[in-house]
Short mmCIF file of C-alpha atoms in Angstrom, two decimals:
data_model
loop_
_atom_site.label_atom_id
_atom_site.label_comp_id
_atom_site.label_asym_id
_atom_site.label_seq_id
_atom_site.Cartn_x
_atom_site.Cartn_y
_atom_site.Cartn_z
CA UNK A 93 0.00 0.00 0.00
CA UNK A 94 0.80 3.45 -0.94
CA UNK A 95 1.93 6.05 1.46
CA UNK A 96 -1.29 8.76 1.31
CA UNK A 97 -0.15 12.54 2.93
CA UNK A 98 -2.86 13.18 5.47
CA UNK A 99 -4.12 16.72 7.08
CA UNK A 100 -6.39 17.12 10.14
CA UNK A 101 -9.01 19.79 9.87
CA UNK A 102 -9.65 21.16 13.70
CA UNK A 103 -6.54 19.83 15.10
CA UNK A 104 -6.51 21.48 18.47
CA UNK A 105 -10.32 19.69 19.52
CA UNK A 106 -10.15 16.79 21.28
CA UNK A 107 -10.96 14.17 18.29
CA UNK A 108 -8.47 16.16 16.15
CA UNK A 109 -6.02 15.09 18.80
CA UNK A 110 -6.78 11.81 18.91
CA UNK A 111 -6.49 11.48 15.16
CA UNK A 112 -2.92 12.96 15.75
CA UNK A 113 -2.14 10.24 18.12
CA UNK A 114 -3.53 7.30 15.47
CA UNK A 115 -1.45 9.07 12.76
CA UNK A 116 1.91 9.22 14.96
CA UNK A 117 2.90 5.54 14.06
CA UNK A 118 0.02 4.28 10.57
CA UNK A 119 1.95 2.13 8.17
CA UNK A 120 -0.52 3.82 5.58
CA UNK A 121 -1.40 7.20 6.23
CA UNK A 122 1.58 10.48 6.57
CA UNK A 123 0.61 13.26 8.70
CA UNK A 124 1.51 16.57 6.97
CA UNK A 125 -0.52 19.34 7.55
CA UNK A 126 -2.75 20.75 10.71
CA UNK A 127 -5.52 23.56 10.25
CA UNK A 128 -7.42 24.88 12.72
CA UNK A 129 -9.78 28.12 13.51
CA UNK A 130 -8.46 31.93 12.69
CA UNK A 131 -6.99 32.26 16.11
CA UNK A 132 -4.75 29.45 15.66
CA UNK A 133 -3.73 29.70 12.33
CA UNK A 134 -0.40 30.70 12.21
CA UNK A 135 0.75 29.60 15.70
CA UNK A 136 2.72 26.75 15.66
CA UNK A 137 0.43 23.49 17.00
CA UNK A 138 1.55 23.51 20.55
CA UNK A 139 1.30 27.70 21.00
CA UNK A 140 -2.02 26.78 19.14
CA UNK A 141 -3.08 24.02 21.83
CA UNK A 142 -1.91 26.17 24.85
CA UNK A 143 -1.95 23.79 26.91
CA UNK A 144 -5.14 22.04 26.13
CA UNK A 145 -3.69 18.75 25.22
CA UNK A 146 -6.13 16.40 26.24
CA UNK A 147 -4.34 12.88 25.99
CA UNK A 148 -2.53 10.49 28.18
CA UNK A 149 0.32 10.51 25.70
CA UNK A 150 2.28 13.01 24.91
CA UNK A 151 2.15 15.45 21.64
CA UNK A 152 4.24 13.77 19.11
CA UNK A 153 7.36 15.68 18.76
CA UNK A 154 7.06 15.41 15.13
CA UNK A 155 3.96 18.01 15.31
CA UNK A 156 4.38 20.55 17.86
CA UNK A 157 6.26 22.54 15.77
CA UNK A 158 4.01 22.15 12.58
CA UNK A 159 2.40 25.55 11.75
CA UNK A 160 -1.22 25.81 12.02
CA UNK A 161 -3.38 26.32 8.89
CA UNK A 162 -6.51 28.36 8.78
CA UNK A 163 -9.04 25.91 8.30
CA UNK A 164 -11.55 28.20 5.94
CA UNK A 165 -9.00 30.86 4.13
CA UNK A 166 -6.08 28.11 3.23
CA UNK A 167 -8.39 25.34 1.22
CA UNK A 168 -6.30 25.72 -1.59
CA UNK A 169 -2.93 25.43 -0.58
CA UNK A 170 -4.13 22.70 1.58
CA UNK A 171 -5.46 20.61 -1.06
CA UNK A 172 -2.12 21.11 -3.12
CA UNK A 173 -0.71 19.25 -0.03
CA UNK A 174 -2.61 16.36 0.91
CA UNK A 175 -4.22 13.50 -0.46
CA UNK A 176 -7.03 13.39 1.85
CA UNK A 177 -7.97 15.29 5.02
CA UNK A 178 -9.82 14.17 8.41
CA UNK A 179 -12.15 16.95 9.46
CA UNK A 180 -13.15 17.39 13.17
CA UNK A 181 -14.49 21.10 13.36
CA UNK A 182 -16.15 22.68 15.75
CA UNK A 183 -18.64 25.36 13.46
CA UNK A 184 -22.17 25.34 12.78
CA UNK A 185 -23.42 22.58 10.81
CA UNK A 186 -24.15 25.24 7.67
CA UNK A 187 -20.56 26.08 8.00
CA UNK A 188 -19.33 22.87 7.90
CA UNK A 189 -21.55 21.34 4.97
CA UNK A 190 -20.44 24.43 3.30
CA UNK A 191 -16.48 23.66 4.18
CA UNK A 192 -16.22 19.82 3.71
CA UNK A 193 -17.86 20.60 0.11
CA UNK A 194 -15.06 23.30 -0.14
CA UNK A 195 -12.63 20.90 0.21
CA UNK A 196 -14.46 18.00 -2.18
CA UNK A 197 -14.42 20.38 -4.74
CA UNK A 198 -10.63 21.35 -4.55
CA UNK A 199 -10.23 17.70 -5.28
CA UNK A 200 -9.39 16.89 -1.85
CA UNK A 201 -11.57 13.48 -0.42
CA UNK A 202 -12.98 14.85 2.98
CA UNK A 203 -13.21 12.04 6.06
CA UNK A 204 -15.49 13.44 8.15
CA UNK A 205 -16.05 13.03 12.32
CA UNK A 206 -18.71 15.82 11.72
CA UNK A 207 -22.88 15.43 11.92
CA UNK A 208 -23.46 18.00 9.22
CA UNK A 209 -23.48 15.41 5.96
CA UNK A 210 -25.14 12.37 7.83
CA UNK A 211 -28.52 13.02 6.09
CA UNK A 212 -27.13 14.27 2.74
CA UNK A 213 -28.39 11.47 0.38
CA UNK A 214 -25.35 10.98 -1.60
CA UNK A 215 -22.30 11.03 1.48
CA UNK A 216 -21.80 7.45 2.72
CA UNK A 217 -22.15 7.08 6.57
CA UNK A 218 -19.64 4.02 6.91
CA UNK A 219 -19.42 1.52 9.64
CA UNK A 220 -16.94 -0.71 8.41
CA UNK A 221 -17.74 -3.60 9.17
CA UNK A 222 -21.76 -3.11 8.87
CA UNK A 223 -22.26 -1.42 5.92
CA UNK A 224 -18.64 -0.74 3.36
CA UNK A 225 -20.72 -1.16 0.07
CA UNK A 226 -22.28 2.45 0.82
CA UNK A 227 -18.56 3.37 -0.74
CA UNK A 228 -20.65 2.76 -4.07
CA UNK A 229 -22.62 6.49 -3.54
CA UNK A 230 -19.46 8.34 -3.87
CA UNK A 231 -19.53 8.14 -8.19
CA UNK A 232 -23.36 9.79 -7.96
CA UNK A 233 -21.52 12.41 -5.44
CA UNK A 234 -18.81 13.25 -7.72
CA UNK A 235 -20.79 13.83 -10.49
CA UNK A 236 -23.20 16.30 -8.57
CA UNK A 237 -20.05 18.18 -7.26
CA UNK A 238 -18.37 17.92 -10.74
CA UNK A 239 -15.31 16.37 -9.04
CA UNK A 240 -12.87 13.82 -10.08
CA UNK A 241 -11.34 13.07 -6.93
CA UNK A 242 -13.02 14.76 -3.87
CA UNK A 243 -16.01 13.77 -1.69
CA UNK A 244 -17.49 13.72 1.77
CA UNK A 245 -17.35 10.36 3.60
CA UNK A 246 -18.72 10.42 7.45
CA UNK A 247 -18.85 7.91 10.29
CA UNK A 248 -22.08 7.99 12.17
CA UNK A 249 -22.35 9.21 16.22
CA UNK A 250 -20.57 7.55 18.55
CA UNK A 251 -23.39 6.89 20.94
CA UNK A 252 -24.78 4.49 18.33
CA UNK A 253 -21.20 2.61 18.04
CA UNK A 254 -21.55 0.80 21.06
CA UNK A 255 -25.14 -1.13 20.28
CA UNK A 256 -25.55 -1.32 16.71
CA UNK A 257 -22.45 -3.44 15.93
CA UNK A 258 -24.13 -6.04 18.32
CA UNK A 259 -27.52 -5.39 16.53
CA UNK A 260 -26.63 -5.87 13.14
CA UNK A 261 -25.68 -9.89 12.92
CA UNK A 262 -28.49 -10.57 14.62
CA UNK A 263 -30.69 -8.39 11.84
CA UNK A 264 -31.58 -11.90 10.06
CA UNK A 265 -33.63 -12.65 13.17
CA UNK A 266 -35.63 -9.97 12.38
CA UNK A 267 -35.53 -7.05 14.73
CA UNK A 268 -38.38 -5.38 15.50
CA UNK A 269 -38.03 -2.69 18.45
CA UNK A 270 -35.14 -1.35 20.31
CA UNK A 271 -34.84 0.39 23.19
CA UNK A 272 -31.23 1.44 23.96
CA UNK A 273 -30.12 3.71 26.88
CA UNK A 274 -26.85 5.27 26.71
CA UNK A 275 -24.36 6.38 29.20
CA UNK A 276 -21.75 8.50 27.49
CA UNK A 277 -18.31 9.83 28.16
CA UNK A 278 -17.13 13.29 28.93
CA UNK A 279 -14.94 12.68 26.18
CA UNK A 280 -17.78 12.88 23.92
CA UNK A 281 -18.15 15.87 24.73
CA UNK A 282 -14.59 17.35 24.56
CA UNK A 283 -14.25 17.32 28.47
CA UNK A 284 -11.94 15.83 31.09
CA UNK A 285 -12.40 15.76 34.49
CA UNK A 286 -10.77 18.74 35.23
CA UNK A 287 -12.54 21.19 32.42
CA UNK A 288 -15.86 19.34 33.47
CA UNK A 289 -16.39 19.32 37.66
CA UNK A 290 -19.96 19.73 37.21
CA UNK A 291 -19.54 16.02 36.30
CA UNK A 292 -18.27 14.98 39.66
CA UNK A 293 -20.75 12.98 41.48
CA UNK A 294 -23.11 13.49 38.86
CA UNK A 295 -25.40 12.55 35.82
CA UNK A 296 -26.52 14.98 33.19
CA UNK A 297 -29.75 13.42 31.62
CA UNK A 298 -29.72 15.54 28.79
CA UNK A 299 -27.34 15.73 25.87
CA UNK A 300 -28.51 17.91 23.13
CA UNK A 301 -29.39 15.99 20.10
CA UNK A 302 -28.04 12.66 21.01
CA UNK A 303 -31.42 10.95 21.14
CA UNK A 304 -32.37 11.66 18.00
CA UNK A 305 -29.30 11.34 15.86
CA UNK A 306 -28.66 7.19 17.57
CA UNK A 307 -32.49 6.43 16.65
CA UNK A 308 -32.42 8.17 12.98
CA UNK A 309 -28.68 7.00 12.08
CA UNK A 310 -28.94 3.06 12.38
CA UNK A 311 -31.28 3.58 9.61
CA UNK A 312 -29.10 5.21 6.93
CA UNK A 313 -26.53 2.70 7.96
CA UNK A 314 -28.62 -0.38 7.26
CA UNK A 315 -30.47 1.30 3.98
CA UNK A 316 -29.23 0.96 0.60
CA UNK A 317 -27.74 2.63 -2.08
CA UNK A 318 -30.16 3.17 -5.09
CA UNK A 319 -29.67 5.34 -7.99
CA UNK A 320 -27.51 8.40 -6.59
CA UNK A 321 -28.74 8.50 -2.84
CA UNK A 322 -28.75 6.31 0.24
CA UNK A 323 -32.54 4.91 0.95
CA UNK A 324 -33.15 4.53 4.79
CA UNK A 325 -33.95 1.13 6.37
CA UNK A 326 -37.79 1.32 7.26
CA UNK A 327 -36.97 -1.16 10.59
CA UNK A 328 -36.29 -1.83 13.54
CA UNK A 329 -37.81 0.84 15.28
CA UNK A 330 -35.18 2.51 18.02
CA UNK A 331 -36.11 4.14 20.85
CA UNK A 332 -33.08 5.80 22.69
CA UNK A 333 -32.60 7.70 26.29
CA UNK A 334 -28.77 9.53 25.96
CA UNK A 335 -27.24 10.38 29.72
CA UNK A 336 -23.88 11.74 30.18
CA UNK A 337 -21.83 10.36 33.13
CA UNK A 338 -18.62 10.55 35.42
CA UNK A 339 -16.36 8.45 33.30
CA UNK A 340 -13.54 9.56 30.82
CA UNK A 341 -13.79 7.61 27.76
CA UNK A 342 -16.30 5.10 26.81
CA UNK A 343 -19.78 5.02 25.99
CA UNK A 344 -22.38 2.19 27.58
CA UNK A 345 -25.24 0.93 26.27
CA UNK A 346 -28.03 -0.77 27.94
CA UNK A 347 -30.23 -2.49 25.20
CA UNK A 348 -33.45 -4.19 24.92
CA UNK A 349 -34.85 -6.00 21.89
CA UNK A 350 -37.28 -7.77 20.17
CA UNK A 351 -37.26 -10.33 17.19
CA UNK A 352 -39.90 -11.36 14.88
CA UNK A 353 -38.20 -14.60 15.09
CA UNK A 354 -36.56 -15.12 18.48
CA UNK A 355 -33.18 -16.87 18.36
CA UNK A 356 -32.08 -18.47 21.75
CA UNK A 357 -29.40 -16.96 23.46
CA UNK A 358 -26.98 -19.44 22.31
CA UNK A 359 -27.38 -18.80 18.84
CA UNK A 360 -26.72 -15.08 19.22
CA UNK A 361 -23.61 -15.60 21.27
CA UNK A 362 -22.88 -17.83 18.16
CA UNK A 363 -23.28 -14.61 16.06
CA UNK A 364 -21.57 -12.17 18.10
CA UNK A 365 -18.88 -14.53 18.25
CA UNK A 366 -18.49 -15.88 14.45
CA UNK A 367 -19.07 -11.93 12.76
CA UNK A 368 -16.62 -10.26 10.92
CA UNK A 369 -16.53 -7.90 8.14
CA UNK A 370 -14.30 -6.46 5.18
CA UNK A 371 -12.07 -4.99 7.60
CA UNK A 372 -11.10 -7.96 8.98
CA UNK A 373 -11.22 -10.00 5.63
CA UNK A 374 -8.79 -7.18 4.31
CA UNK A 375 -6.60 -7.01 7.34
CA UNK A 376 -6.95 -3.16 7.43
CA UNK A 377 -4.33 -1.74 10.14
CA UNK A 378 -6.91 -0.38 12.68
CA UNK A 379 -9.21 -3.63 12.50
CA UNK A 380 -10.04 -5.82 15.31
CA UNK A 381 -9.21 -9.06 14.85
CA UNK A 382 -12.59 -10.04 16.90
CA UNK A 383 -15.00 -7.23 16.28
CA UNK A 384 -17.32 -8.06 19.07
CA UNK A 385 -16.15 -9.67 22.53
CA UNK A 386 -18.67 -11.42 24.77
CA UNK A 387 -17.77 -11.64 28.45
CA UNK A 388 -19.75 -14.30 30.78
CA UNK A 389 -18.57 -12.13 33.80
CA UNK A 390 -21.99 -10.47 35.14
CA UNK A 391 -20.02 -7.49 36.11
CA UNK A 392 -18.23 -6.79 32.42
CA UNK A 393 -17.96 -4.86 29.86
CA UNK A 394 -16.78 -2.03 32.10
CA UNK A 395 -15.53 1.47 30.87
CA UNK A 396 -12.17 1.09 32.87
CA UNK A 397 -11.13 -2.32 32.10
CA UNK A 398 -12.86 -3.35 28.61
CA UNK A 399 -12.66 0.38 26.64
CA UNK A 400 -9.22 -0.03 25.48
CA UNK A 401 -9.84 -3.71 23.87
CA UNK A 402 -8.13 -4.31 20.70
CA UNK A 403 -6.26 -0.63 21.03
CA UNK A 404 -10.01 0.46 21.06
CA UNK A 405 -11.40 -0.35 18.32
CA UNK A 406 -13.27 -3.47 19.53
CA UNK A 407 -17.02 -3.54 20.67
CA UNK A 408 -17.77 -5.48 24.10
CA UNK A 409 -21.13 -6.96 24.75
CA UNK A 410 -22.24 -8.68 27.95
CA UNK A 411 -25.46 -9.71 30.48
CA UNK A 412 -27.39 -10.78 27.80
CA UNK A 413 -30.40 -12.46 29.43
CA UNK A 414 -34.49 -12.92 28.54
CA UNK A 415 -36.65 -10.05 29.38
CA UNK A 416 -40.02 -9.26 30.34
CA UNK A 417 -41.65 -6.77 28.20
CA UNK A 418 -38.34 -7.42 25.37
CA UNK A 419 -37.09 -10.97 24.17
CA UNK A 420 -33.75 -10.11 25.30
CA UNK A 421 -31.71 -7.16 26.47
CA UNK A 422 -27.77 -7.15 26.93
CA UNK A 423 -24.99 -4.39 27.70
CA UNK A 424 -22.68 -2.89 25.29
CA UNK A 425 -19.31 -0.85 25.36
CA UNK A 426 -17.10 1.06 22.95
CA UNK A 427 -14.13 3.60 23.35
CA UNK A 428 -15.52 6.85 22.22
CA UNK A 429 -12.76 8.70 20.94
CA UNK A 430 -11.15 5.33 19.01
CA UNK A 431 -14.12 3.36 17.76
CA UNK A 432 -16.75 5.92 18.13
CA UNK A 433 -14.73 8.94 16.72
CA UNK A 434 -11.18 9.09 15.39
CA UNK A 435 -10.41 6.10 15.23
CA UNK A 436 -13.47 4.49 13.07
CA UNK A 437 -12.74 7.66 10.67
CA UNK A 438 -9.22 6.22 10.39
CA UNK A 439 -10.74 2.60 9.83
CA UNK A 440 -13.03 4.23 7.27
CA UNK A 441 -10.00 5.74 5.35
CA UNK A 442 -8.14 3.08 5.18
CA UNK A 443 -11.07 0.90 4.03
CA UNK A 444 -11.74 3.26 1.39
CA UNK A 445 -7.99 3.46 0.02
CA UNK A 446 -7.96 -0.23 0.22
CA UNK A 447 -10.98 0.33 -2.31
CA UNK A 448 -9.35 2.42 -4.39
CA UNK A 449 -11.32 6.01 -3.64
CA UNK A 450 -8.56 7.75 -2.15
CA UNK A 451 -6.44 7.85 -5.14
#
């Protein structure tokens, strides 16, 4: 494989950091290039951070002397640089529909951590290993931008990361309803402990938009492409409640579901256990070799010990009992920042140079 030259758009948030972290050591991907807002553009990265670095490593030494793009005003030059960029930004969703496409159009493939192209019919909303033939959508996108190379790819929210991996090899059972209550990082939203002490011995039950982004997203994921857009899935129906709680990095999910044809709970250990995708198939550097873990333990997954599986990027289920009112319900866990943000955009890339769309 090809060395590709990579740039971060909004290097100094959190997720841009963690995509500086993933990029420190990729057999694949070069980091060349950080851009950031108008008041860091020109800095070098660490006056630009200013002390803000947010993780347990250090800042690469290779990058704390890069100088800092601006973000909007440098498209151009920026393009001329890189082969592809990761975008994290923190802007208005206008804005940011508005800059990704800037970037397309320069000829400049856009891999996006950002909400603001989700529901744009024609930008692929990759999970990996659930859905990588959505790839197909970006020919109909290129034509309507009138570009040869550039496009918009996104991953989908991170609160949904954690359950519907588990969901989706058990979709041949037929899943009706799901009811999935999340309890989310302060990662997720670019806190740590000590920018956050409202946090401290406390929930938050409300996270703004949450809810509605992890019931409407599964559905683009499972659609199809047809023609030049992306057709939602019509099923399951998903019901979510989104909390945010005292815990650095890693999102829980309790989940509850129903089948039109109930499998016993042997047969979907059997599928959580025996599911793989094109990631794996390909051997992709950020892949899991076992997507989804099951732990017997009734006191696993848990945020502290079970995040970090598979250098994040893994998805651990456990409890999975009968229920009452639901045939079953279980409880899922995925890093945040790795599987749910950076690092599934990094997973995404290199499944779509793999494919060919990156060059």
């Amino acid at each position: 494989m090809k060395k590709y030259k990579v740039g971060i758009i909004g290097a100094t948030g959190m997720v841009g950091q963690r995509f500086i972290t993933l990029m420190e050591k990729h057999p694949w991907f070069d980091l060349v290039l950080l851009a950031a807002s108008p008041r860091s553009a020109g800095k070098t990265y660490e006056e630009a951070l200013g002390g803000r670095w947010a993780m347990t490593t250090p800042i690469p030494e290779s990058v704390k002397s890069m100088v800092v793009y601006n973000a909007a005003d440098d498209i151009d030059k920026i393009a001329a640089r890189v082969d592809f960029v990761f975008c994290a930004v923190d802007m208005k969703k206008d804005e940011i529909r508005a800059l990704e496409e800037a970037y397309a159009k320069a000829e400049c493939p856009v891999i996006s951590n950002n909400s603001a192209h989700r529901h744009t019919p024609d930008v692929p909303m990759i999970v990996p290993e659930i859905n990588p033939e959505h790839a197909e959508i970006i020919n109909a996108q290129r034509k309507r931008l009138g570009t040869k190379r550039g496009f918009v790819a996104v991953k989908s929210n991170c609160s949904l990361q954690s359950y519907v991996p588990a969901l989706h090899p058990l979709m041949k059972y037929g899943i009706k309803n799901v009811l999935a209550c999340t309890y989310q990082a302060i990662s997720g939203a670019g806190k740590t402990f000590e920018t956050f002490p409202d946090i401290l011995d406390n929930i938050i039950p409300f996270i703004g938009g949450e809810e509605e982004k992890s019931e409407i997203e599964p559905l683009k994921i499972w659609g199809r492409v047809e023609g030049d857009k992306i057709v939602d899935a019509s099923a399951p129906n998903i019901t979510t409640q989104c909390l945010r709680v005292p815990v650095s990095d890693g999102h829980t999910a309790a989940v509850f579901v129903s089948f039109e044809k109930k499998p016993t709970i042997d047969e979907i250990k059997k599928a959580w256990a025996e599911f793989s995708g094109v990631p794996q198939e390909l051997q992709l550097p950020s892949a899991p070799k076992q997507f989804l873990h099951y732990f017997e333990e009734d006191n696993r997954p848990q945020a502290k010990l079970d995040r970090n599986l598979e250098g994040g990027m893994a998805v651990s289920v456990g409890r999975l009992r009968e229920d009452k009112q639901y045939d079953y319900k279980f409880v899922c866990l995925s890093h945040n920042t790795l599987r749910g943000a950076a690092g599934g955009a990094v997973l995404m890339a290199e499944l779509l140079a793999a494919k060919g769309y990156l060059d």
